[in-house]
Amino acid sequence: MTTDVLIGETEYFPGLGPVSFEGPGSDNPLAFAWYDAEMIVGGRALRDHLRFSIAYWHSLVGGGQDPFGASTRPMAWNEASDPMRAARDRLDAAFELITKLGVPFYCFHDRDLAPEGGSVDESADRLAEMVELARGKQDASGVRLLWGTANLFSHPRYMNGAATNPDFQVLAYAAAQVKAALDATVALGGENYVFWGGREGYFSLLNTDMERELDHLAGFLRRARDYGRSIGFEGAYLIEPKPMEPTKHQYDFDVATVIAFLRQHDLTDDFKLNIENNHATLAGHTFAHEVEIAGSAGLLGSLDVNQGDPQNGWDTDEFLHDLRDTVEMCLALMRHGGLGSGGMNFDAKIRRSSTDPEDIFIAHIHSMDTIARAFIVASRILEESDFLELRRERYASYDSGAGARYQAGELDLADLARLAGELGEPPLKSGQQERYEQLLSRYLTR
Ligand code: XUL
Ligand code: CO
């Protein structure tokens, strides 16, 4: 799976890319130092392990606007006064960026690809028109769709939620949007379909019937699943947890909450998790923790790779560059069998003051390098060090004797109490945390 560089009528990033691999010694900010797509790790090319993806909304739509000011980033592809013309220009720019970076996948919201129309039908027609063009770009370049989704949070009609809106008319409108977004995803061979509960949550419990809203959400997901399957969608549906923002409390709070919800509503055969690092840290967890929880439940779907700022609690969506954290996440990911049909989507934005055309290239290159390097380090820790052995030894008392019988479900509480009396006071056994941390540090620089 390779991608061919695709430039439209206008070249939007002249002089930039295609990006090549120069190796760890490179000082060239516009070349890969670690991400060698062809490098074989554990029998597979890095490209196929990592399955990088561009996020249309951050890299082609958002221009750095924040609550205090307008956008700062020059984006010539968004300037046409006819919004469909702008959508076509944006598609050109998207495929130029994706293919120059050599990224194999992309992700979009319906409204990133095509502007909303004046009615449900006009919006669906506009999306279908853009899907036709995107299909051509995919075929010409070899780029694939990792997932599609519907933006059910920007329009004012969704201010009180979409599938959890107290007003049925809004829920129905959201359903129309998801139907069209599923049609688009299937037409483009999308491998997954994402639900991020944009405004599914509450600001005050005083005016909120939470039980009813959650029930409506489950019903909405069931309808979406059934429709998708009926039009031939065979991929995974993914829920993306986030604890807060925009609402005070988002229903899909974190991975554990979502898993409980999916199990309660019998949805685990079709739905998995799309885990985002900055959402994990907002919930007071780490990326590794969330990957571990989903992996243990067999519900690991895909990743939105980014990072927050340790000094504040916002969803700053920075490009992931923390090597150490990423190694920890990769250790959890690899122990649970990797991404499968998921990928690593750069749900990240360059800073508002990053206004040079090359900034978006450098941001992706640096993140791809960080992740590739972390992945290689993690695979070496797993294959060459005593990391797994140390962890196994820590639990060795459950491998034989009474411990093994306990793990197999035998021994009741009275049996355990009798054994405690016979075995006596347990000796203290070190958890050796510093030894693990040292091991990780040493592999970072090898
Ligand atoms: C918002 C977020 C979204 C989802 C897709 O915080 O992460 O971009 O990934 O709707
Ligand atoms: Co995201």
GROMACS .gro file of C-alpha atoms and ligand atoms in nm:
model
  457
    1MET     CA    1   0.000   0.000   0.000
    2THR     CA    2   0.175   0.316  -0.118
    3THR     CA    3   0.037   0.657  -0.200
    4ASP     CA    4   0.105   0.854  -0.518
    5VAL     CA    5   0.143   1.231  -0.485
    6LEU     CA    6  -0.168   1.405  -0.613
    7ILE     CA    7  -0.171   1.774  -0.696
    8GLY     CA    8  -0.489   1.946  -0.818
    9GLU     CA    9  -0.536   2.251  -1.042
   10THR     CA   10  -0.352   2.469  -0.790
   11GLU     CA   11  -0.052   2.349  -0.592
   12TYR     CA   12  -0.126   2.462  -0.236
   13PHE     CA   13   0.201   2.356  -0.076
   14PRO     CA   14   0.463   2.442  -0.340
   15GLY     CA   15   0.817   2.349  -0.250
   16LEU     CA   16   0.701   2.116   0.028
   17GLY     CA   17   0.714   1.735   0.004
   18PRO     CA   18   0.703   1.460  -0.093
   19VAL     CA   19   0.856   1.382   0.245
   20SER     CA   20   1.124   1.118   0.248
   21PHE     CA   21   1.302   0.918   0.516
   22GLU     CA   22   1.656   1.036   0.590
   23GLY     CA   23   1.729   0.849   0.914
   24PRO     CA   24   1.796   0.943   1.278
   25GLY     CA   25   2.099   1.156   1.190
   26SER     CA   26   1.896   1.396   0.974
   27ASP     CA   27   1.877   1.765   1.060
   28ASN     CA   28   1.620   1.828   0.788
   29PRO     CA   29   1.292   1.929   0.958
   30LEU     CA   30   1.103   1.831   0.642
   31ALA     CA   31   1.229   1.472   0.634
   32PHE     CA   32   1.148   1.171   0.849
   33ALA     CA   33   1.418   1.075   1.097
   34TRP     CA   34   1.240   0.769   1.240
   35TYR     CA   35   0.933   0.691   1.031
   36ASP     CA   36   1.058   0.457   0.764
   37ALA     CA   37   0.728   0.329   0.625
   38GLU     CA   38   0.895   0.018   0.480
   39MET     CA   39   1.083  -0.078   0.796
   40ILE     CA   40   0.984  -0.427   0.911
   41VAL     CA   41   0.902  -0.461   1.280
   42GLY     CA   42   0.772  -0.796   1.403
   43GLY     CA   43   0.720  -0.918   1.045
   44ARG     CA   44   0.520  -0.617   0.921
   45ALA     CA   45   0.602  -0.279   0.771
   46LEU     CA   46   0.569   0.021   1.003
   47ARG     CA   47   0.315   0.170   0.761
   48ASP     CA   48   0.082  -0.124   0.827
   49HIS     CA   49   0.136  -0.125   1.203
   50LEU     CA   50   0.074   0.246   1.252
   51ARG     CA   51  -0.186   0.319   0.982
   52PHE     CA   52  -0.147   0.697   1.009
   53SER     CA   53  -0.438   0.918   0.914
   54ILE     CA   54  -0.491   1.290   0.848
   55ALA     CA   55  -0.779   1.464   1.029
   56TYR     CA   56  -0.957   1.675   0.767
   57TRP     CA   57  -1.109   1.914   1.023
   58HIS     CA   58  -0.788   2.028   1.187
   59SER     CA   59  -0.552   2.016   0.892
   60LEU     CA   60  -0.780   2.152   0.618
   61VAL     CA   61  -1.065   2.336   0.792
   62GLY     CA   62  -0.965   2.488   1.127
   63GLY     CA   63  -0.754   2.799   1.092
   64GLY     CA   64  -0.668   2.870   1.453
   65GLN     CA   65  -0.983   3.053   1.562
   66ASP     CA   66  -1.040   3.055   1.939
   67PRO     CA   67  -1.290   3.225   2.173
   68PHE     CA   68  -1.073   3.539   2.164
   69GLY     CA   69  -0.993   3.578   1.798
   70ALA     CA   70  -1.041   3.485   1.434
   71SER     CA   71  -0.837   3.241   1.233
   72THR     CA   72  -0.477   3.322   1.162
   73ARG     CA   73  -0.370   3.051   0.921
   74PRO     CA   74  -0.369   3.132   0.549
   75MET     CA   75  -0.574   2.860   0.375
   76ALA     CA   76  -0.620   2.955   0.012
   77TRP     CA   77  -0.832   2.643  -0.049
   78ASN     CA   78  -1.110   2.772   0.177
   79GLU     CA   79  -1.142   3.117   0.023
   80ALA     CA   80  -1.383   3.069  -0.272
   81SER     CA   81  -1.717   3.244  -0.212
   82ASP     CA   82  -1.916   2.947  -0.346
   83PRO     CA   83  -1.899   2.694  -0.059
   84MET     CA   84  -1.907   2.393  -0.298
   85ARG     CA   85  -1.617   2.544  -0.493
   86ALA     CA   86  -1.430   2.583  -0.162
   87ALA     CA   87  -1.511   2.220  -0.079
   88ARG     CA   88  -1.358   2.106  -0.409
   89ASP     CA   89  -1.048   2.320  -0.355
   90ARG     CA   90  -1.020   2.183  -0.001
   91LEU     CA   91  -1.035   1.828  -0.136
   92ASP     CA   92  -0.748   1.910  -0.372
   93ALA     CA   93  -0.548   2.055  -0.083
   94ALA     CA   94  -0.631   1.756   0.138
   95PHE     CA   95  -0.503   1.500  -0.111
   96GLU     CA   96  -0.197   1.709  -0.187
   97LEU     CA   97  -0.111   1.722   0.184
   98ILE     CA   98  -0.196   1.356   0.253
   99THR     CA   99   0.001   1.221  -0.040
  100LYS     CA  100   0.301   1.452   0.005
  101LEU     CA  101   0.326   1.331   0.364
  102GLY     CA  102   0.287   0.970   0.248
  103VAL     CA  103   0.003   0.909   0.494
  104PRO     CA  104  -0.212   0.610   0.395
  105PHE     CA  105  -0.547   0.716   0.549
  106TYR     CA  106  -0.772   1.013   0.620
  107CYS     CA  107  -1.081   1.085   0.834
  108PHE     CA  108  -1.358   1.342   0.797
  109HIS     CA  109  -1.683   1.476   0.936
  110ASP     CA  110  -1.958   1.511   0.676
  111ARG     CA  111  -1.939   1.891   0.707
  112ASP     CA  112  -1.563   1.898   0.652
  113LEU     CA  113  -1.608   1.737   0.313
  114ALA     CA  114  -1.922   1.924   0.205
  115PRO     CA  115  -2.100   2.233   0.340
  116GLU     CA  116  -2.442   2.193   0.495
  117GLY     CA  117  -2.730   2.276   0.256
  118GLY     CA  118  -3.066   2.441   0.321
  119SER     CA  119  -3.245   2.109   0.384
  120VAL     CA  120  -3.174   1.749   0.476
  121ASP     CA  121  -3.188   1.651   0.108
  122GLU     CA  122  -2.966   1.932  -0.015
  123SER     CA  123  -2.705   1.848   0.250
  124ALA     CA  124  -2.712   1.480   0.151
  125ASP     CA  125  -2.680   1.569  -0.220
  126ARG     CA  126  -2.386   1.797  -0.156
  127LEU     CA  127  -2.213   1.527   0.044
  128ALA     CA  128  -2.279   1.268  -0.226
  129GLU     CA  129  -2.132   1.503  -0.488
  130MET     CA  130  -1.813   1.547  -0.285
  131VAL     CA  131  -1.794   1.173  -0.213
  132GLU     CA  132  -1.787   1.108  -0.587
  133LEU     CA  133  -1.484   1.339  -0.620
  134ALA     CA  134  -1.315   1.192  -0.311
  135ARG     CA  135  -1.362   0.843  -0.456
  136GLY     CA  136  -1.169   0.953  -0.764
  137LYS     CA  137  -0.889   1.098  -0.549
  138GLN     CA  138  -0.868   0.778  -0.343
  139ASP     CA  139  -0.849   0.562  -0.655
  140ALA     CA  140  -0.583   0.781  -0.813
  141SER     CA  141  -0.364   0.796  -0.503
  142GLY     CA  142  -0.418   0.470  -0.311
  143VAL     CA  143  -0.520   0.668   0.000
  144ARG     CA  144  -0.799   0.505   0.204
  145LEU     CA  145  -1.066   0.623   0.443
  146LEU     CA  146  -0.997   0.519   0.804
  147TRP     CA  147  -1.333   0.648   0.925
  148GLY     CA  148  -1.614   0.886   0.855
  149THR     CA  149  -1.836   1.060   1.105
  150ALA     CA  150  -2.115   1.317   1.128
  151ASN     CA  151  -2.070   1.657   1.286
  152LEU     CA  152  -2.361   1.660   1.532
  153PHE     CA  153  -2.230   1.945   1.744
  154SER     CA  154  -2.154   2.265   1.543
  155HIS     CA  155  -2.501   2.365   1.422
  156PRO     CA  156  -2.714   2.556   1.678
  157ARG     CA  157  -2.993   2.293   1.648
  158TYR     CA  158  -2.766   2.057   1.841
  159MET     CA  159  -2.707   2.292   2.133
  160ASN     CA  160  -2.894   2.053   2.368
  161GLY     CA  161  -2.746   1.740   2.215
  162ALA     CA  162  -2.822   1.528   1.909
  163ALA     CA  163  -2.924   1.170   1.996
  164THR     CA  164  -2.977   1.280   2.359
  165ASN     CA  165  -3.170   1.596   2.271
  166PRO     CA  166  -3.494   1.636   2.469
  167ASP     CA  167  -3.663   1.730   2.140
  168PHE     CA  168  -3.738   1.435   1.910
  169GLN     CA  169  -3.728   1.658   1.601
  170VAL     CA  170  -3.360   1.722   1.663
  171LEU     CA  171  -3.289   1.352   1.710
  172ALA     CA  172  -3.456   1.280   1.376
  173TYR     CA  173  -3.245   1.549   1.208
  174ALA     CA  174  -2.932   1.393   1.355
  175ALA     CA  175  -3.043   1.053   1.224
  176ALA     CA  176  -3.073   1.197   0.873
  177GLN     CA  177  -2.719   1.327   0.902
  178VAL     CA  178  -2.580   0.996   1.028
  179LYS     CA  179  -2.762   0.811   0.749
  180ALA     CA  180  -2.596   1.030   0.486
  181ALA     CA  181  -2.257   1.005   0.660
  182LEU     CA  182  -2.285   0.624   0.666
  183ASP     CA  183  -2.373   0.627   0.295
  184ALA     CA  184  -2.061   0.838   0.234
  185THR     CA  185  -1.842   0.613   0.448
  186VAL     CA  186  -1.959   0.299   0.269
  187ALA     CA  187  -1.921   0.459  -0.077
  188LEU     CA  188  -1.561   0.544   0.012
  189GLY     CA  189  -1.478   0.201   0.157
  190GLY     CA  190  -1.435   0.345   0.507
  191GLU     CA  191  -1.292   0.088   0.747
  192ASN     CA  192  -1.464   0.229   1.059
  193TYR     CA  193  -1.739   0.472   1.152
  194VAL     CA  194  -1.697   0.702   1.455
  195PHE     CA  195  -1.942   0.849   1.703
  196TRP     CA  196  -1.795   1.123   1.914
  197GLY     CA  197  -2.076   1.243   2.140
  198GLY     CA  198  -2.017   1.610   2.067
  199ARG     CA  199  -2.293   1.756   2.282
  200GLU     CA  200  -2.430   1.432   2.427
  201GLY     CA  201  -2.411   1.525   2.793
  202TYR     CA  202  -2.545   1.790   3.028
  203PHE     CA  203  -2.472   2.121   3.194
  204SER     CA  204  -2.723   2.073   3.477
  205LEU     CA  205  -2.894   1.764   3.613
  206LEU     CA  206  -3.180   1.988   3.725
  207ASN     CA  207  -3.322   2.004   3.373
  208THR     CA  208  -3.191   1.665   3.254
  209ASP     CA  209  -3.356   1.322   3.253
  210MET     CA  210  -3.029   1.135   3.220
  211GLU     CA  211  -3.180   0.788   3.221
  212ARG     CA  212  -3.408   0.877   2.933
  213GLU     CA  213  -3.136   1.051   2.734
  214LEU     CA  214  -2.899   0.752   2.766
  215ASP     CA  215  -3.176   0.520   2.656
  216HIS     CA  216  -3.236   0.738   2.349
  217LEU     CA  217  -2.863   0.732   2.274
  218ALA     CA  218  -2.854   0.351   2.282
  219GLY     CA  219  -3.159   0.337   2.057
  220PHE     CA  220  -2.995   0.579   1.814
  221LEU     CA  221  -2.675   0.372   1.799
  222ARG     CA  222  -2.877   0.055   1.733
  223ARG     CA  223  -3.060   0.222   1.443
  224ALA     CA  224  -2.732   0.351   1.300
  225ARG     CA  225  -2.573   0.007   1.330
  226ASP     CA  226  -2.867  -0.162   1.161
  227TYR     CA  227  -2.876   0.089   0.876
  228GLY     CA  228  -2.499   0.062   0.821
  229ARG     CA  229  -2.514  -0.317   0.810
  230SER     CA  230  -2.810  -0.301   0.571
  231ILE     CA  231  -2.605  -0.101   0.318
  232GLY     CA  232  -2.304  -0.331   0.345
  233PHE     CA  233  -2.087  -0.163   0.610
  234GLU     CA  234  -1.876  -0.440   0.760
  235GLY     CA  235  -1.632  -0.229   0.962
  236ALA     CA  236  -1.634  -0.137   1.328
  237TYR     CA  237  -1.849   0.133   1.482
  238LEU     CA  238  -1.636   0.329   1.726
  239ILE     CA  239  -1.733   0.542   2.023
  240GLU     CA  240  -1.484   0.813   2.113
  241PRO     CA  241  -1.488   0.891   2.487
  242LYS     CA  242  -1.435   1.238   2.628
  243PRO     CA  243  -1.519   1.344   2.985
  244MET     CA  244  -1.614   1.709   2.933
  245GLU     CA  245  -1.611   1.990   2.674
  246PRO     CA  246  -1.832   2.108   2.522
  247THR     CA  247  -2.073   1.996   2.798
  248LYS     CA  248  -1.984   1.993   3.166
  249HIS     CA  249  -2.035   1.618   3.174
  250GLN     CA  250  -2.010   1.414   2.854
  251TYR     CA  251  -2.196   1.082   2.871
  252ASP     CA  252  -1.911   0.893   2.698
  253PHE     CA  253  -1.685   0.998   2.985
  254ASP     CA  254  -1.398   0.752   2.947
  255VAL     CA  255  -1.328   0.405   2.812
  256ALA     CA  256  -1.460   0.222   3.119
  257THR     CA  257  -1.784   0.422   3.115
  258VAL     CA  258  -1.839   0.354   2.747
  259ILE     CA  259  -1.771  -0.017   2.789
  260ALA     CA  260  -2.029  -0.036   3.069
  261PHE     CA  261  -2.280   0.145   2.845
  262LEU     CA  262  -2.210  -0.082   2.548
  263ARG     CA  263  -2.246  -0.393   2.764
  264GLN     CA  264  -2.565  -0.265   2.927
  265HIS     CA  265  -2.718  -0.217   2.584
  266ASP     CA  266  -2.572  -0.530   2.424
  267LEU     CA  267  -2.372  -0.338   2.164
  268THR     CA  268  -2.024  -0.492   2.206
  269ASP     CA  269  -2.049  -0.713   1.895
  270ASP     CA  270  -2.049  -0.406   1.671
  271PHE     CA  271  -1.901  -0.119   1.870
  272LYS     CA  272  -1.545  -0.060   1.990
  273LEU     CA  273  -1.350   0.240   2.118
  274ASN     CA  274  -1.169   0.524   1.945
  275ILE     CA  275  -0.930   0.650   2.211
  276GLU     CA  276  -0.786   1.002   2.209
  277ASN     CA  277  -0.489   1.092   2.428
  278ASN     CA  278  -0.604   1.444   2.520
  279HIS     CA  279  -0.945   1.305   2.616
  280ALA     CA  280  -0.773   1.044   2.835
  281THR     CA  281  -0.575   1.308   3.020
  282LEU     CA  282  -0.884   1.531   3.057
  283ALA     CA  283  -1.046   1.234   3.233
  284GLY     CA  284  -0.751   1.207   3.470
  285HIS     CA  285  -0.607   0.901   3.293
  286THR     CA  286  -0.315   0.836   3.062
  287PHE     CA  287  -0.330   0.723   2.699
  288ALA     CA  288  -0.175   0.392   2.809
  289HIS     CA  289  -0.443   0.345   3.075
  290GLU     CA  290  -0.728   0.390   2.828
  291VAL     CA  291  -0.563   0.159   2.572
  292GLU     CA  292  -0.511  -0.099   2.847
  293ILE     CA  293  -0.877  -0.090   2.955
  294ALA     CA  294  -1.008  -0.120   2.599
  295GLY     CA  295  -0.749  -0.386   2.510
  296SER     CA  296  -0.837  -0.600   2.814
  297ALA     CA  297  -1.203  -0.588   2.712
  298GLY     CA  298  -1.122  -0.681   2.351
  299LEU     CA  299  -1.273  -0.350   2.240
  300LEU     CA  300  -0.971  -0.159   2.115
  301GLY     CA  301  -1.072   0.006   1.790
  302SER     CA  302  -0.862   0.302   1.683
  303LEU     CA  303  -0.661   0.596   1.818
  304ASP     CA  304  -0.683   0.974   1.786
  305VAL     CA  305  -0.322   1.070   1.850
  306ASN     CA  306  -0.253   1.407   2.005
  307GLN     CA  307  -0.161   1.543   2.346
  308GLY     CA  308  -0.272   1.808   2.592
  309ASP     CA  309  -0.072   2.055   2.793
  310PRO     CA  310   0.022   1.926   3.139
  311GLN     CA  311  -0.025   2.276   3.284
  312ASN     CA  312  -0.392   2.313   3.205
  313GLY     CA  313  -0.705   2.106   3.168
  314TRP     CA  314  -0.806   2.203   2.817
  315ASP     CA  315  -0.841   1.992   2.507
  316THR     CA  316  -0.550   2.167   2.336
  317ASP     CA  317  -0.515   1.896   2.068
  318GLU     CA  318  -0.141   1.941   2.024
  319PHE     CA  319   0.055   1.719   1.790
  320LEU     CA  320   0.181   1.419   1.991
  321HIS     CA  321   0.550   1.451   2.067
  322ASP     CA  322   0.601   1.304   2.414
  323LEU     CA  323   0.821   1.003   2.341
  324ARG     CA  324   0.811   0.847   2.685
  325ASP     CA  325   0.432   0.855   2.718
  326THR     CA  326   0.400   0.716   2.368
  327VAL     CA  327   0.629   0.423   2.450
  328GLU     CA  328   0.404   0.341   2.746
  329MET     CA  329   0.098   0.357   2.522
  330CYS     CA  330   0.267   0.140   2.256
  331LEU     CA  331   0.358  -0.121   2.518
  332ALA     CA  332  -0.010  -0.151   2.610
  333LEU     CA  333  -0.117  -0.146   2.244
  334MET     CA  334   0.128  -0.417   2.138
  335ARG     CA  335   0.052  -0.643   2.434
  336HIS     CA  336  -0.311  -0.632   2.322
  337GLY     CA  337  -0.238  -0.721   1.961
  338GLY     CA  338  -0.209  -0.381   1.790
  339LEU     CA  339  -0.461  -0.177   1.597
  340GLY     CA  340  -0.625  -0.431   1.367
  341SER     CA  341  -0.847  -0.232   1.132
  342GLY     CA  342  -0.800   0.086   1.339
  343GLY     CA  343  -0.535   0.347   1.282
  344MET     CA  344  -0.361   0.648   1.431
  345ASN     CA  345  -0.547   0.962   1.332
  346PHE     CA  346  -0.379   1.299   1.386
  347ASP     CA  347  -0.668   1.470   1.565
  348ALA     CA  348  -0.432   1.758   1.635
  349LYS     CA  349  -0.390   2.119   1.532
  350ILE     CA  350  -0.090   2.340   1.484
  351ARG     CA  351  -0.075   2.633   1.727
  352ARG     CA  352  -0.265   2.951   1.638
  353SER     CA  353   0.062   3.133   1.591
  354SER     CA  354   0.203   2.867   1.356
  355THR     CA  355   0.122   3.034   1.026
  356ASP     CA  356   0.390   2.915   0.780
  357PRO     CA  357   0.278   2.659   0.519
  358GLU     CA  358   0.555   2.426   0.634
  359ASP     CA  359   0.430   2.419   0.996
  360ILE     CA  360   0.158   2.167   0.914
  361PHE     CA  361   0.420   1.943   0.748
  362ILE     CA  362   0.665   1.966   1.037
  363ALA     CA  363   0.389   1.896   1.289
  364HIS     CA  364   0.289   1.572   1.116
  365ILE     CA  365   0.648   1.467   1.047
  366HIS     CA  366   0.748   1.518   1.410
  367SER     CA  367   0.446   1.325   1.538
  368MET     CA  368   0.496   1.040   1.291
  369ASP     CA  369   0.861   1.023   1.391
  370THR     CA  370   0.776   1.025   1.763
  371ILE     CA  371   0.525   0.745   1.723
  372ALA     CA  372   0.746   0.537   1.493
  373ARG     CA  373   1.035   0.574   1.735
  374ALA     CA  374   0.816   0.487   2.035
  375PHE     CA  375   0.680   0.185   1.852
  376ILE     CA  376   1.029   0.059   1.771
  377VAL     CA  377   1.144   0.118   2.131
  378ALA     CA  378   0.838  -0.064   2.267
  379SER     CA  379   0.889  -0.360   2.035
  380ARG     CA  380   1.253  -0.388   2.146
  381ILE     CA  381   1.155  -0.369   2.514
  382LEU     CA  382   0.906  -0.650   2.455
  383GLU     CA  383   1.142  -0.864   2.248
  384GLU     CA  384   1.486  -0.802   2.395
  385SER     CA  385   1.447  -0.699   2.759
  386ASP     CA  386   1.327  -0.884   3.068
  387PHE     CA  387   1.021  -0.656   3.089
  388LEU     CA  388   0.762  -0.929   3.027
  389GLU     CA  389   0.953  -1.174   3.245
  390LEU     CA  390   0.963  -0.926   3.534
  391ARG     CA  391   0.588  -0.871   3.506
  392ARG     CA  392   0.523  -1.247   3.489
  393GLU     CA  393   0.737  -1.312   3.798
  394ARG     CA  394   0.539  -1.053   3.990
  395TYR     CA  395   0.231  -1.274   3.955
  396ALA     CA  396   0.411  -1.613   3.978
  397SER     CA  397   0.226  -1.709   4.298
  398TYR     CA  398  -0.088  -1.753   4.084
  399ASP     CA  399   0.085  -1.991   3.842
  400SER     CA  400   0.078  -2.300   4.063
  401GLY     CA  401  -0.060  -2.437   4.388
  402ALA     CA  402  -0.339  -2.257   4.572
  403GLY     CA  403  -0.290  -1.938   4.366
  404ALA     CA  404  -0.359  -2.127   4.043
  405ARG     CA  405  -0.666  -2.290   4.202
  406TYR     CA  406  -0.793  -1.943   4.306
  407GLN     CA  407  -0.744  -1.808   3.956
  408ALA     CA  408  -0.932  -2.107   3.815
  409GLY     CA  409  -1.233  -2.008   4.027
  410GLU     CA  410  -1.182  -2.256   4.308
  411LEU     CA  411  -1.149  -2.184   4.685
  412ASP     CA  412  -1.423  -1.993   4.865
  413LEU     CA  413  -1.370  -1.718   5.118
  414ALA     CA  414  -1.350  -1.964   5.411
  415ASP     CA  415  -1.087  -2.172   5.222
  416LEU     CA  416  -0.884  -1.855   5.167
  417ALA     CA  417  -0.910  -1.762   5.535
  418ARG     CA  418  -0.791  -2.110   5.637
  419LEU     CA  419  -0.497  -2.085   5.394
  420ALA     CA  420  -0.402  -1.743   5.532
  421GLY     CA  421  -0.377  -1.896   5.877
  422GLU     CA  422  -0.160  -2.183   5.750
  423LEU     CA  423   0.071  -1.968   5.534
  424GLY     CA  424   0.114  -1.689   5.789
  425GLU     CA  425   0.221  -1.328   5.744
  426PRO     CA  426   0.319  -1.263   5.378
  427PRO     CA  427   0.671  -1.126   5.326
  428LEU     CA  428   0.692  -0.780   5.162
  429LYS     CA  429   0.764  -0.802   4.789
  430SER     CA  430   0.891  -0.493   4.607
  431GLY     CA  431   0.687  -0.361   4.315
  432GLN     CA  432   1.018  -0.244   4.160
  433GLN     CA  433   0.860   0.054   3.985
  434GLU     CA  434   1.194   0.236   3.956
  435ARG     CA  435   1.347  -0.066   3.787
  436TYR     CA  436   1.078  -0.062   3.517
  437GLU     CA  437   1.120   0.313   3.471
  438GLN     CA  438   1.494   0.272   3.437
  439LEU     CA  439   1.449  -0.006   3.184
  440LEU     CA  440   1.222   0.213   2.972
  441SER     CA  441   1.467   0.506   2.988
  442ARG     CA  442   1.759   0.292   2.880
  443TYR     CA  443   1.574   0.167   2.573
  444LEU     CA  444   1.478   0.523   2.476
  445THR     CA  445   1.836   0.600   2.391
  446ARG     CA  446   1.958   0.266   2.255
  447XUL     C1  447  -1.336   1.645   1.965
  447XUL     C2  448  -1.285   1.532   1.883
  447XUL     C3  449  -1.351   1.512   1.752
  447XUL     C4  450  -1.371   1.368   1.715
  447XUL     C5  451  -1.450   1.349   1.588
  447XUL     O1  452  -1.270   1.663   2.084
  447XUL     O2  453  -1.193   1.465   1.921
  447XUL     O3  454  -1.274   1.576   1.656
  447XUL     O4  455  -1.251   1.302   1.700
  447XUL     O5  456  -1.575   1.408   1.594
  448CO      CO  457  -1.094   1.299   1.836
   0.00000   0.00000   0.00000
